[in-house]
Amino acid sequence: MGIVGNLSPEQLQSFNSQGFLVIESFSSPEELHAMMNRMDQLLNQFDCSTISVFSTKNQKELTDDHFYESAERVSFFFEEKAFNDDGNLRQSKQLSINKVGHALHEIEPVFKTFSRSEKISSLLFSLGYKRPVLIQSMYIFKQPGIGGEVVPHQDNSFLYTEPSSCTGLWLALEDATITNGCLWAIPGSHKNGLVRRFIRDENGVHFDNPSPSYGHKDFMSIEVKAGSLVVLHGDLIHQSFENQSSKSRHAFSIHAVETDGCEWAQDNWIRRKVDPEPIYSS
Ligand code: FE2
C-alpha cells in the first residue's frame, strides 16, 4: 500500500516553478491510434442535426442545453467557421468539429482506459492529490485551416473548487507545432492566482471579471511530439492560436480536481447528476 508517484524531484520542481511540465513519450503510438480510431468511428456515426458551435469568445453560444448536458455525455461541438452564410457546412463534418466533450473518459472505453490508467493516477498522486476526480475530458481537433483560437485563460476559472485544485492533462495525439496551433503559456503565471471565474446562474454563463490583457512576448510556445503529455497548473495562463496550416492537431485533455478538503463550486457550469468516481491510490 502507499502512494507511488512517478514524477522525479526535478520534474516536480520544474512544474512548481513554470506551472507546466512536458512529459515526452507518455503514450505509445498504439494508445494514440486507439483513441484516434475510436474518435473516427464516433464521428462517422455522428448525426449533424444537433448543432452547437464552440467559442471561448461568444458566451451566448455556450448557454444552450447541449453544452450543459455534455458534462455527462459524449457531445459534438462545431467550429465557428465551419458554416457558410447559408448555414451549410463548408467541408465534411469530419473536418468541421471543434471538439467532443465532456465525458469521453467515463463513457468511451478507450478513453476511460487511458484516463484511469495507472500512469495517470500515479501522476496525480505525485502532484499531491489525495482523492482526485476526473471532472471533464475533451477531444480537441484544431482542424486545418479553420481550427479556432482558444483565448488566454486559466482552467481553474471553469472548474473551480474551494480552494482551487484543477490540473489539466493535455495529451498530444499528433505533433503540435507553432503553425498548427500548439499550446502557449506564460511561465510562472500560476503563482499570481486566479483572475476570474466562469459562473453559471439563472441567466446562463458569464465571467465575473473582464479578461486582463496579456502581452504576446510573455507567452512561450509548447511544441510537442505526438504522445507527449503536457501537465498544466489550474492557474497557469495559457492559450492556443488558430491552426493556419494544412495539418490537424488532435489532442485529448482531461481535467482533475481534488475532492479531499476541496469543495466543488455549485455555480460552476458543470452540475453533475451523478458524482464522478474518485481515483484511489492502490
Ligand atoms: Fe485550458
Coordinates of N, CA, C and O and ligand atoms in Angstrom, one line a residue, residues 138 150 153-155 158 170 183 232 236 238-239 255, ligand 1:
M138 N -11.9 16.3 -23.0 CA -12.2 16.9 -24.4 C -11.3 16.2 -25.4 O -10.1 16.1 -25.2
V150 N -8.0 29.5 -29.0 CA -8.5 29.5 -27.6 C -7.8 30.6 -26.9 O -6.6 30.6 -26.8
H153 N -6.5 31.9 -20.9 CA -7.4 31.6 -19.8 C -6.7 30.7 -18.7 O -5.5 30.3 -19.0
Q154 N -7.3 30.5 -17.6 CA -6.9 29.6 -16.6 C -7.9 28.6 -16.4 O -9.1 28.9 -16.3
D155 N -7.5 27.3 -16.3 CA -8.5 26.2 -16.2 C -9.3 26.3 -14.9 O -10.5 25.9 -14.8
F158 N -12.9 27.7 -15.0 CA -14.0 26.9 -15.5 C -14.4 25.7 -14.5 O -15.5 25.2 -14.6
W170 N -2.9 17.3 -20.9 CA -3.2 17.5 -22.3 C -2.3 16.6 -23.1 O -1.0 16.8 -23.1
L183 N 0.0 24.6 -27.8 CA -0.2 25.4 -26.6 C 0.8 26.5 -26.5 O 2.0 26.3 -26.9
L232 N -0.7 20.9 -16.8 CA -0.9 22.4 -16.7 C -1.5 22.7 -15.4 O -2.6 22.2 -15.0
L236 N -2.4 28.5 -14.4 CA -1.4 28.9 -15.5 C -2.2 29.6 -16.6 O -3.2 29.1 -17.1
H238 N -2.8 30.2 -20.2 CA -2.4 29.5 -21.5 C -3.4 29.8 -22.6 O -4.5 30.2 -22.3
Q239 N -3.0 29.5 -23.8 CA -3.8 29.8 -24.9 C -3.3 28.9 -26.1 O -2.3 28.3 -26.0
H255 N -9.2 16.8 -17.1 CA -9.0 17.8 -16.0 C -9.4 17.1 -14.7 O -10.5 16.5 -14.6
Ligands
FE2_1 FE -7.2 25.3 -20.8

